Coordinates of C-alpha atoms and ligand atoms in Angstrom, one line a residue:
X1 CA -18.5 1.6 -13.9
X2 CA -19.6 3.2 -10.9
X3 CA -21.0 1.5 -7.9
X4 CA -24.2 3.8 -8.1
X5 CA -24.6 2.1 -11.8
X6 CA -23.5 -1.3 -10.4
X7 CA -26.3 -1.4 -7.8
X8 CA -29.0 -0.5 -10.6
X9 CA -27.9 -2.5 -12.9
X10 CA -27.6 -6.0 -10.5
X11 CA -30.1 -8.9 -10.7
X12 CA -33.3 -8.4 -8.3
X13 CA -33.2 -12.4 -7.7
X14 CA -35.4 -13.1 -4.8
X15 CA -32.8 -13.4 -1.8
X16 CA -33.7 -16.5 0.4
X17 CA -33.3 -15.2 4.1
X18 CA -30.5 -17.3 5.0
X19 CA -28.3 -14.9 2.3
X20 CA -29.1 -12.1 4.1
X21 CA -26.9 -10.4 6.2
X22 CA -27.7 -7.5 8.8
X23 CA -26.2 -4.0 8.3
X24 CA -26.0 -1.2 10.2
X25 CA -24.7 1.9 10.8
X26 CA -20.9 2.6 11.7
X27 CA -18.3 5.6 11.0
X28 CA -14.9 3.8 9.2
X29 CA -11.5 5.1 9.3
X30 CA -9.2 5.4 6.5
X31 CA -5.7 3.6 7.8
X32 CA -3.9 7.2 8.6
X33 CA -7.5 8.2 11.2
X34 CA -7.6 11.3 9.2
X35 CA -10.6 10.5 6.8
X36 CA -13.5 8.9 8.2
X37 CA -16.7 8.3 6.9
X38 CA -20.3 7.2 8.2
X39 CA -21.9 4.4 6.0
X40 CA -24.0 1.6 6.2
X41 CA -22.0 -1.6 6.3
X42 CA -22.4 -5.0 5.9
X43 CA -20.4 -8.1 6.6
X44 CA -21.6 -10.9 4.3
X45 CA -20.0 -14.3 4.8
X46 CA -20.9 -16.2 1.4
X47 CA -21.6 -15.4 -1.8
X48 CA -25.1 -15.1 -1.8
X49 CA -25.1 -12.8 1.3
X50 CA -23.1 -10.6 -1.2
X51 CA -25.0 -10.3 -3.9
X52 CA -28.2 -10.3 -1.2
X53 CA -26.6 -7.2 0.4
X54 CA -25.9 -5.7 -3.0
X55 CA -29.8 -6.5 -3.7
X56 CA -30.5 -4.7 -0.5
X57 CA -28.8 -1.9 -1.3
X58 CA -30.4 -1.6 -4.2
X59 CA -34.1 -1.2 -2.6
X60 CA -32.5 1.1 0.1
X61 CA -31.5 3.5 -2.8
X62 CA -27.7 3.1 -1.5
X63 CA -24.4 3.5 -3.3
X64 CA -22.1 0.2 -3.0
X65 CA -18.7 0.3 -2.0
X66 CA -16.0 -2.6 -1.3
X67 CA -13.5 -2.8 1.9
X68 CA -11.1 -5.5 2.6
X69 CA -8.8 -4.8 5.6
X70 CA -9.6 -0.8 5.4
X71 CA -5.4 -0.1 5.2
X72 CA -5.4 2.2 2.4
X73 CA -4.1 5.4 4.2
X74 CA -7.0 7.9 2.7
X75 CA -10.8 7.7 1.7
X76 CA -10.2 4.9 -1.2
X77 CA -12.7 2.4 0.9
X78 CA -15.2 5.2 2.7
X79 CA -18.5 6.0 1.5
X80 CA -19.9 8.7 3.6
X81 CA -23.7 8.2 3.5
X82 CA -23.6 5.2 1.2
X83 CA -23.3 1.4 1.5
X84 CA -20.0 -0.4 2.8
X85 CA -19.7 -4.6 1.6
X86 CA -16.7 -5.7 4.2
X87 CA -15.3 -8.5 1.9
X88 CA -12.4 -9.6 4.7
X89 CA -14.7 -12.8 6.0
X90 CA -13.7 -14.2 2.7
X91 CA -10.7 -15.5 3.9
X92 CA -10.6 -18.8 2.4
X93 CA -7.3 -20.0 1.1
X94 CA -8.7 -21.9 -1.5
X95 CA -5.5 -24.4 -2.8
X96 CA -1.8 -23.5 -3.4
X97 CA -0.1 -25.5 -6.0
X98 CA 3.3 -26.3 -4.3
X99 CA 5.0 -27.5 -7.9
X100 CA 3.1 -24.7 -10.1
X101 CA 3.5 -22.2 -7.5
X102 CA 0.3 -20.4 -7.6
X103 CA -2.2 -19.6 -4.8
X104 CA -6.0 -19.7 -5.1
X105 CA -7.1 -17.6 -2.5
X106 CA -11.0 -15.5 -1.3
X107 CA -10.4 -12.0 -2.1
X108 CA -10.4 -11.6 1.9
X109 CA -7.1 -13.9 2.3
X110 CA -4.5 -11.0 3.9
X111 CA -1.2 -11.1 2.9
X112 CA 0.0 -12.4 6.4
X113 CA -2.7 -15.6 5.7
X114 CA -0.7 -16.5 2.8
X115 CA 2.7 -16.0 3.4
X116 CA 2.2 -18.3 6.7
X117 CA 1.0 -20.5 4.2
X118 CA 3.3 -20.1 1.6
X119 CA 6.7 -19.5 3.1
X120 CA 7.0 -23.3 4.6
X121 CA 6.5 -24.4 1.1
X122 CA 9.4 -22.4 0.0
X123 CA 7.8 -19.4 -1.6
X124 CA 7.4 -15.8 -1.0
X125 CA 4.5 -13.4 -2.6
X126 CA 6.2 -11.7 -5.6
X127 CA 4.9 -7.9 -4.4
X128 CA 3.8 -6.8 -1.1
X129 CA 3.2 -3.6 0.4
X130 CA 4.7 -2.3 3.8
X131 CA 2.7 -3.7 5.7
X132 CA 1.0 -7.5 6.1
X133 CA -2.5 -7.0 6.7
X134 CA -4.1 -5.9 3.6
X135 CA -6.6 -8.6 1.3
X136 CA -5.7 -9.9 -1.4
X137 CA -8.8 -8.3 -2.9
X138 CA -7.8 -5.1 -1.8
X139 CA -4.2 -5.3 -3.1
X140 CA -5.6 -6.1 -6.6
X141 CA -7.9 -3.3 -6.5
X142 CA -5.4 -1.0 -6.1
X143 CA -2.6 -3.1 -7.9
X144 CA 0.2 -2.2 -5.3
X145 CA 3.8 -2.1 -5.4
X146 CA 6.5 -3.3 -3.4
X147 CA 10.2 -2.3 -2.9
X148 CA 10.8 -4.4 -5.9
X149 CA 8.4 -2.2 -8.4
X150 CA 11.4 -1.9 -11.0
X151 CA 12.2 -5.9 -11.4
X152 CA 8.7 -7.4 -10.9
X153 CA 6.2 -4.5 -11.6
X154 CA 3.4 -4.1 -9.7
X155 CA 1.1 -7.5 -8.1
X156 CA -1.4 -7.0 -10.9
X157 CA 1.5 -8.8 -13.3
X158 CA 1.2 -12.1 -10.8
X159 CA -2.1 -12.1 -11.4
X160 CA -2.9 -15.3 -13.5
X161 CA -6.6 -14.8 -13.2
X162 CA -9.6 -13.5 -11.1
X163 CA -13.3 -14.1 -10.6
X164 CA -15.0 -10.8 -10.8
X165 CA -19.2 -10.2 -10.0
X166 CA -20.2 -7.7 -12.3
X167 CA -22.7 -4.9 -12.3
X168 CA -25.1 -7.3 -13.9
X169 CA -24.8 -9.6 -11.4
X170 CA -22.3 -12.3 -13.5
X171 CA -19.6 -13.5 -12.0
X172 CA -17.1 -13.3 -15.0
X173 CA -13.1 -14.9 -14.8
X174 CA -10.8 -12.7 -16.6
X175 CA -6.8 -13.2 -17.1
X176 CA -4.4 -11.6 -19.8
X177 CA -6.0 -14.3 -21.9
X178 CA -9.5 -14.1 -21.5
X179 CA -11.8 -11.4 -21.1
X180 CA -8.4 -9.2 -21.0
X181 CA -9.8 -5.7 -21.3
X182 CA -11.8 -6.4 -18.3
X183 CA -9.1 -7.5 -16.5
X184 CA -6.8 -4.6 -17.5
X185 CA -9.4 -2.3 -15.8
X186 CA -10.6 -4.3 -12.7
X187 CA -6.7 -4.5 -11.8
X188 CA -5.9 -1.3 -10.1
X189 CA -9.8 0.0 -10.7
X190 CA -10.0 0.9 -7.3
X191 CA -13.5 -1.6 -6.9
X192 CA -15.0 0.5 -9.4
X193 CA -15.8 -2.4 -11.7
X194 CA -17.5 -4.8 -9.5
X195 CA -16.4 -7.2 -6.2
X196 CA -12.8 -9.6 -6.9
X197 CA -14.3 -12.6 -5.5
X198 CA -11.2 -14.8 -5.6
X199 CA -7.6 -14.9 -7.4
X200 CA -4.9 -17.1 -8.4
X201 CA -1.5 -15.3 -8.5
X202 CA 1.7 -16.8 -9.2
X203 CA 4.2 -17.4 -6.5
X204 CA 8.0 -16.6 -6.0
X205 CA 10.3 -19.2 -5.3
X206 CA 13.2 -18.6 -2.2
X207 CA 15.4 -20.7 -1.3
X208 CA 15.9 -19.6 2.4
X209 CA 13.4 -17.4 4.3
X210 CA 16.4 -14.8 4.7
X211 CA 17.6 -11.8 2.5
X212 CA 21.1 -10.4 2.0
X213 CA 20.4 -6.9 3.0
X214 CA 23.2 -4.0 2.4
X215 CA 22.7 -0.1 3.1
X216 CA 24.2 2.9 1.6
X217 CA 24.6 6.4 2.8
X218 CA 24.0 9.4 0.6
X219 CA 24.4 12.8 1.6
X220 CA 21.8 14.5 -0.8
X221 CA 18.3 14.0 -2.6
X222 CA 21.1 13.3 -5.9
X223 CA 22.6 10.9 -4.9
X224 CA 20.1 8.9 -3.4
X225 CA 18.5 9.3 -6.8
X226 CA 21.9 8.0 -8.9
X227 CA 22.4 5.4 -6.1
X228 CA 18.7 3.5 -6.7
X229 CA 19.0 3.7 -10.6
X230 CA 22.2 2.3 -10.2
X231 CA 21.2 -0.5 -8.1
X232 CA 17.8 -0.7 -9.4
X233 CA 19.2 -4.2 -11.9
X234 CA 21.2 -5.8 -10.0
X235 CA 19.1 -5.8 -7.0
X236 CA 16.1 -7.2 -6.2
X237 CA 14.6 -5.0 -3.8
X238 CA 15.9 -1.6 -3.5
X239 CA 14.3 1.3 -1.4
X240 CA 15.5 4.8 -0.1
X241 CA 14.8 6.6 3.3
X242 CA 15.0 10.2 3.2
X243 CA 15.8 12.7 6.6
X244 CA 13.1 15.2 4.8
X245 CA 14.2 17.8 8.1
X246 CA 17.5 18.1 6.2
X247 CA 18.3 21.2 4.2
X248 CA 21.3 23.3 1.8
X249 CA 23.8 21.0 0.5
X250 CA 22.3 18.0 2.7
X251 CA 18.7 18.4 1.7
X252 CA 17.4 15.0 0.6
X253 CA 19.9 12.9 2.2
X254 CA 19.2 9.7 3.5
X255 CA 20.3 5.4 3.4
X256 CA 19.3 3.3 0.5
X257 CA 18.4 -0.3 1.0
X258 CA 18.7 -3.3 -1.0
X259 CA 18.3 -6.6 -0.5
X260 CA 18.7 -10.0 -2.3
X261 CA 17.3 -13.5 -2.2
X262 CA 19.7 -16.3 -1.4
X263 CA 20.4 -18.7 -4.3
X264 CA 19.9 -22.5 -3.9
X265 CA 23.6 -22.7 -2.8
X266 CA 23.8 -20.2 -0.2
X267 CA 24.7 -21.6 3.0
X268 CA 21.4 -20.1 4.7
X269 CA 19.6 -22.2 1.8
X270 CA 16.7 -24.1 3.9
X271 CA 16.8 -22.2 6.7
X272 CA 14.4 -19.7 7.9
X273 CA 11.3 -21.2 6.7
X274 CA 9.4 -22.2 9.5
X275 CA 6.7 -19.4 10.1
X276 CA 8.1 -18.7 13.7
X277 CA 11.7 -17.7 11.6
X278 CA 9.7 -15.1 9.9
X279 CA 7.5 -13.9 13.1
X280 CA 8.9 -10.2 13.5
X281 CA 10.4 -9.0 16.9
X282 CA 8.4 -8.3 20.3
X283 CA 11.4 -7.0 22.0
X284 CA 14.0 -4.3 21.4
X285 CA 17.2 -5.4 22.8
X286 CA 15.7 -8.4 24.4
X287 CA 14.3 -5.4 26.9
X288 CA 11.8 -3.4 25.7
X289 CA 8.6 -4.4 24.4
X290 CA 8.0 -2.7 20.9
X291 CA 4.0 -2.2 21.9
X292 CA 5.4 0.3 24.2
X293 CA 7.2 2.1 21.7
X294 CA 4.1 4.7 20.7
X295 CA 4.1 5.2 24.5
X296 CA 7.7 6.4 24.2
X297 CA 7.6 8.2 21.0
X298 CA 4.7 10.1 21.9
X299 CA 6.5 13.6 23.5
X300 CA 9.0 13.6 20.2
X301 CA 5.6 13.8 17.9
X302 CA 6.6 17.2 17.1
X303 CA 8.9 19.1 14.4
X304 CA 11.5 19.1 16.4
X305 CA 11.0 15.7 18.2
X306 CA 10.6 14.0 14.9
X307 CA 13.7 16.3 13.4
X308 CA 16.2 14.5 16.5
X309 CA 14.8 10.8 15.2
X310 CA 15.5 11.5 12.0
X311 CA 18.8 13.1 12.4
X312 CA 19.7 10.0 14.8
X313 CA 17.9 7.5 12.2
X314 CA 20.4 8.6 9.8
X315 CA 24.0 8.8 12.1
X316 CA 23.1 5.3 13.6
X317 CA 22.0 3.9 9.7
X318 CA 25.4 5.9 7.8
X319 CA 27.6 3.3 10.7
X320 CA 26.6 0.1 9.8
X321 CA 26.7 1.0 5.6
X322 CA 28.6 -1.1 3.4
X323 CA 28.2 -4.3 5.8
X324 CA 25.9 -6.8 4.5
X325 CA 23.6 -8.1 7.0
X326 CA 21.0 -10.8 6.7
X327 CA 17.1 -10.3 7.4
X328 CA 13.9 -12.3 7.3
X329 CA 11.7 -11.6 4.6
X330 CA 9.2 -9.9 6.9
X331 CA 12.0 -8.2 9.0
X332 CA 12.7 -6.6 5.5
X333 CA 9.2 -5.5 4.2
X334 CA 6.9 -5.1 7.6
X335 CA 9.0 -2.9 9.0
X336 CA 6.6 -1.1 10.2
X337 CA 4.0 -4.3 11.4
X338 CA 6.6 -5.0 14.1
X339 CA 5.5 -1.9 16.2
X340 CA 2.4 -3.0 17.2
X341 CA -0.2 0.4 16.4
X342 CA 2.6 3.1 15.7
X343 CA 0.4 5.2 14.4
X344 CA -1.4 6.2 17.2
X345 CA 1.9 7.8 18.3
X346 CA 0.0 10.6 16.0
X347 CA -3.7 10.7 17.7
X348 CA -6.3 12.4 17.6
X349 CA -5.3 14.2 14.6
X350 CA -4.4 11.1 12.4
X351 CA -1.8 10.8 9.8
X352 CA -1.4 11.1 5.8
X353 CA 0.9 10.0 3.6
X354 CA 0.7 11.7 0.1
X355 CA 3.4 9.8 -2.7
X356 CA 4.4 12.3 -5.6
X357 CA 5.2 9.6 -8.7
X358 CA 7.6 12.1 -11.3
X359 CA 8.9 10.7 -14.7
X360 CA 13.0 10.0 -14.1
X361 CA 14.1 13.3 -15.9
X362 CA 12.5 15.7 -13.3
X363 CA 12.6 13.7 -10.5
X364 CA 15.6 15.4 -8.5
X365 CA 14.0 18.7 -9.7
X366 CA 10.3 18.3 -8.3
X367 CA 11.8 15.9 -4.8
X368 CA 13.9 19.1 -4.2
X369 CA 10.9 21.5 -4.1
X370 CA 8.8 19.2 -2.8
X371 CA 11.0 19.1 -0.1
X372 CA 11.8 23.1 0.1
X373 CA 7.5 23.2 0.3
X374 CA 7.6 21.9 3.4
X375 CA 10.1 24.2 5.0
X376 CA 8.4 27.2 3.4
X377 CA 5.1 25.7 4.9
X378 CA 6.8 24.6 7.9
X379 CA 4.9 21.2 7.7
X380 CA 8.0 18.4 7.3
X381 CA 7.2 15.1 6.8
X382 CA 8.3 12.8 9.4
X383 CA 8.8 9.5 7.2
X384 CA 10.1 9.9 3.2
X385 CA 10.6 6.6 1.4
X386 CA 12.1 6.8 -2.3
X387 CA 11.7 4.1 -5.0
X388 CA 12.3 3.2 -8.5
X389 CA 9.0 2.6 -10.3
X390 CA 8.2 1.5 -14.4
X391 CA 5.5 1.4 -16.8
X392 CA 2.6 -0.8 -16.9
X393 CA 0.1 -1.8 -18.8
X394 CA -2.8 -1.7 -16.7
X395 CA -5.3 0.9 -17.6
X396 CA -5.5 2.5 -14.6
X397 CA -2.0 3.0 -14.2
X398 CA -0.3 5.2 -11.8
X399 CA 2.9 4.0 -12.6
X400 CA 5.5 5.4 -14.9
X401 CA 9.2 5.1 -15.6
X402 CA 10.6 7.1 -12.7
X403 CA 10.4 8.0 -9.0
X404 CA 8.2 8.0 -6.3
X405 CA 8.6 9.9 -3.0
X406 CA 6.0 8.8 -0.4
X407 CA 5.8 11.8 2.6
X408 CA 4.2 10.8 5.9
X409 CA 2.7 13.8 7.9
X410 CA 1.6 14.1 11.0
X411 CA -2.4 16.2 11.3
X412 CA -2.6 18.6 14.2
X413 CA -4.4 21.6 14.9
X414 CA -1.4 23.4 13.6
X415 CA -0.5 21.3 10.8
X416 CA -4.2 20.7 9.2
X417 CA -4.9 24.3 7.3
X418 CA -0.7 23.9 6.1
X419 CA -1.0 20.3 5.0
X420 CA -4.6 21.2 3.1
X421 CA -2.2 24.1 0.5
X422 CA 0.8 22.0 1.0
X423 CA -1.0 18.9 -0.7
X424 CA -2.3 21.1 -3.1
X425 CA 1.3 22.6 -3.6
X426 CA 2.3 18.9 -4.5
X427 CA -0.8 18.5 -6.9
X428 CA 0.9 21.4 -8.8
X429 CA 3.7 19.9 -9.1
X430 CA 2.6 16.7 -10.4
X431 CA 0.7 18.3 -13.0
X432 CA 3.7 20.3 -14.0
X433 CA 6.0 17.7 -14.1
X434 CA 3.3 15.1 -15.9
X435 CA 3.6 13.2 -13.1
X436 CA 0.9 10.6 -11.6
X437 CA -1.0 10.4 -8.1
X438 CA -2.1 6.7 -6.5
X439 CA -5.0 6.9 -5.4
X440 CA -4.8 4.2 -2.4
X441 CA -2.6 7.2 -0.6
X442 CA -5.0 9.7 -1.5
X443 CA -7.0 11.4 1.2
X444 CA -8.7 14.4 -0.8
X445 CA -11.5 13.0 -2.8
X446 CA -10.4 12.2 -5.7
X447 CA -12.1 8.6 -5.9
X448 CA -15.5 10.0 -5.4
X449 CA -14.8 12.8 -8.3
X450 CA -13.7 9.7 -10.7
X451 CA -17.0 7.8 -9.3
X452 CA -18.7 10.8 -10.1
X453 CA -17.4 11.1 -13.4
X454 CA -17.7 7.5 -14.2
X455 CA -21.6 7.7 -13.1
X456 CA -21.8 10.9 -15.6
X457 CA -20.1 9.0 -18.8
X458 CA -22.3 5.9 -17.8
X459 CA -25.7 7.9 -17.8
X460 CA -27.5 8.4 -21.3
X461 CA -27.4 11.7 -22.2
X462 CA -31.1 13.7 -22.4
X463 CA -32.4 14.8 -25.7
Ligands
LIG1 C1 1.8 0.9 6.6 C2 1.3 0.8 5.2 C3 2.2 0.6 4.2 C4 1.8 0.5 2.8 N1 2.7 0.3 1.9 C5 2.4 0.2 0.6 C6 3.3 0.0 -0.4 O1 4.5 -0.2 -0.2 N2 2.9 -0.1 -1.7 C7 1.6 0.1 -2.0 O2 1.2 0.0 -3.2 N3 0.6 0.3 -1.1 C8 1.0 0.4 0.2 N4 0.1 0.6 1.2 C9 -1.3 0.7 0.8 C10 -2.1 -0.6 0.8 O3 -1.3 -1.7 0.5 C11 -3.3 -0.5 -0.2 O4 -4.1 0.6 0.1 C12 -4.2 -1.8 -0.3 O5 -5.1 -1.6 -1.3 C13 -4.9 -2.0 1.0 O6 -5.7 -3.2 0.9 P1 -7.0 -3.4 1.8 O7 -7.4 -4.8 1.8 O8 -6.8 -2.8 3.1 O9 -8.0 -2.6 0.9 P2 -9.0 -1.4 1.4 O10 -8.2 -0.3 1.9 O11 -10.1 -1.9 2.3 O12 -9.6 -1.0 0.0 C14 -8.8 -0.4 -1.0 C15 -9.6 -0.3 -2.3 O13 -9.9 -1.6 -2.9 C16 -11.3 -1.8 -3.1 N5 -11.5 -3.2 -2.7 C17 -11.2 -3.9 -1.6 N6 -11.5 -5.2 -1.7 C18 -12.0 -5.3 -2.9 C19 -12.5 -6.5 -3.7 N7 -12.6 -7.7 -3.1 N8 -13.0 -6.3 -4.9 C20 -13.0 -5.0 -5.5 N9 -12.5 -3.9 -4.8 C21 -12.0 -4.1 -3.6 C22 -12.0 -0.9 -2.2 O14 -13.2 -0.5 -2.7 C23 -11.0 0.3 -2.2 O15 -11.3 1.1 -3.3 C24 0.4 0.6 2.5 C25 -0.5 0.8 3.5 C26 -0.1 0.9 4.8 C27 -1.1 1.1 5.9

């Protein structure tokens, strides 16, 4: 249901003055600093400033919208002229059950809050994204993926159960056993259903807080793609990087990661699981502090700078294939978190990421022209990540049994009109190729046209 409909349709209790919270005006950013919005937002701390603000909302004539940690890279959590709920003060981590292995957490708890929790115990979270500052809330909204999409499916399927607040005001606990058509939709609904409150997800269980790590190096979009569905069952986490500046017979190229959790044998069993084993590098060669990478980046944030890093990324990544290496679990999966604000390396235009999800069988087929669009646009995209994805049974899916190719790009004066018909371009191709868009990468609008249309099926037609 739409958040218009949820604010009209939530109980006018009288709000006692101590549940309400001040708003105000603010403009928000999408993660990438390309979409922004201005909105009213509000910051509640407990329940009952939540529902008060939603109250308020309601007798300001304002549309409701949800944000945890505001990471999804597109317009997902704006609301340009509505209301904003910030949900991230609920950040309690209410109990984790060290012999079931689940977590009870606020839908605010980040994904950093509870592996710092968690990892000590011996236990990992089952999915995570690239990065570990998204809620917990926010991650089921959108029902993310990890590296690891093919084995474990997406974090919606660790979901034992989770407390939603309705449009009518009720807070209702759905799981695959109870009220499961409910929970099928508020898992991955984008927020559209109502406010997570709190969740309990099931844990994984590691035996050392290191992974066995190997890389391959493949010299075409092709093999890449035969190298993950090989991989894609005997691995646990497998991921491909693609040099998206490379072209002819070495278009698509790239390294493929995997990596493996130790068994209970393995002599780095036990080891690793403190949380300052898992806290990720400041320094690059014990020299360089990583927070002055975006300085140093900076004058290569062009085609060509960004073509030289990627050609290097891949030389100095082809040497050390075939070696297996071990790596912390966040080493593996932040990445990215251990630059401290990389992303301003692409200021003031801001950055997009648009992910292209194409059933197995045209895969190579649509990644090839994807790729070719960008040369013929002369936009390239200076991050491409490949991964193995499957089916699931959530209704609001964006999953399927294929590939996904996820293309960073950087926005500039000269790239914004390109990027605009290049996106389109891509838009195309999913369509031709039946394949699916995720709307948590999104940056054109396509959550308020499914608001919108939600709003329009909700609405009682006149006679
Ligand atoms: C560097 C980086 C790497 C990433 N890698 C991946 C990846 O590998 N895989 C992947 O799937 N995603 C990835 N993402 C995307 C990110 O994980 C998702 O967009 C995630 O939903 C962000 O969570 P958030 O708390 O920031 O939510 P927000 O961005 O604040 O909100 C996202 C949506 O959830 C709704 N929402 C938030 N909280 C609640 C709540 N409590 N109740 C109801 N609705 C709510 C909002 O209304 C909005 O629609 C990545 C993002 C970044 C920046």
């Amino acid at each position: 249901m739409d958040s218009v409909i949820f604010v009209q349709a939530i109980r006018t209790t009288v709000i006692p003055s101590s549940a309400v919270c001040k708003s105000r005006k603010e403009a928000l950013y999408g993660w990438g600093m390309y979409n922004f919005c201005v909105a009213e937002v509000y910051r509640p701390d407990t329940v009952e400033q939540l529902c008060g603000a939603i109250d308020e909302c309601k007798r300001r004539g304002l549309s409701v919208w949800f944000r945890g940690s505001g990471c999804s890279y597109g317009d997902v959590a704006l609301n340009q002229g509505g209301a904003v709920i910030d949900v991230s003060q609920f950040n309690k981590i209410i109990s984790v059950d060290k012999v079931g292995g689940v977590a009870h957490v606020e839908c605010g708890v980040t994904i950093e809050q509870l592996w710092k929790m968690v990892v000590p115990l011996g236990y990992w979270l089952p999915v995570v994204p690239g990065t570990m500052y998204p809620t917990l809330g926010g991650c089921v909204a959108m029902n993310i993926h990890g590296k690891n999409n093919w084995r474990v499916g997406p974090i919606g399927e660790h979901i034992e159960e989770l407390r939603l607040l309705t449009p009518s005001g009720e807070f209702v606990t759905c799981s695959r056993s109870a009220n499961t058509d409910l929970f099928l939709k508020t898992v991955g609904g984008a927020g559209l259903l109502g406010c997570i409150v709190d969740l309990k997800m099931r844990l994984k269980k590691i035996h050392s807080g290191f992974l066995e790590m190997r890389s391959l190096s493949c010299g075409n979009l092709k093999e890449c793609l035969e190298t993950i569905d090989s991989l894609k069952e005997s691995h646990h986490y497998v991921v491909g990087w693609l040099d998206c500046y490379a072209r002819g017979d070495r278009l698509g190229r790239g390294i493929v990661h995997t990596a493996n959790y130790l068994e209970e044998g393995h002599p780095l069993a036990g080891r690793g699981l403190r949380i300052e084993d898992q806290e990720l590098p400041r320094w690059i060669f014990g020299i360089v502090p990583r927070k002055l990478i975006p300085k140093l980046v900076r004058p290569f944030a062009s085609n060509l700078g960004m073509c030289l890093i990627n050609r290097a990324k891949f030389f100095i990544d082809s040497y050390v294939v075939g070696k297996s290496y071990y790596q912390s679990h966040t080493g593996f999966n932040f990445l990215l978190d251990s630059v401290p604000n990389w992303k301003t390396v692409f200021l003031p235009g801001g950055l997009l990421q648009y992910q292209l999800f194409i059933p197995k069988k045209h895969a190579e087929e649509a990644f090839t022209r994807a790729i070719e669009l960008q040369r013929e646009l002369e936009v390239f995209s200076y991050l491409g990540v490949l991964k193995r994805h499957r089916e699931d049974g959530f209704a609001r899916s964006y999953s399927l049994n294929g590939f996904s190719l996820a293309l960073d790009f950087a926005v500039n004066k000269r790239t914004a009109t390109r990027l605009g018909t290049l996106c389109r371009r891509f838009d195309e191709l999913i369509e031709s190729y039946k394949g699916k868009v995720y709307l948590a990468k999104d940056s054109f609008g396509r959550i308020q046209v499914l608001r919108a249309r939600l709003a329009q099926a909700a609405t009682p037609a006149k006679t």
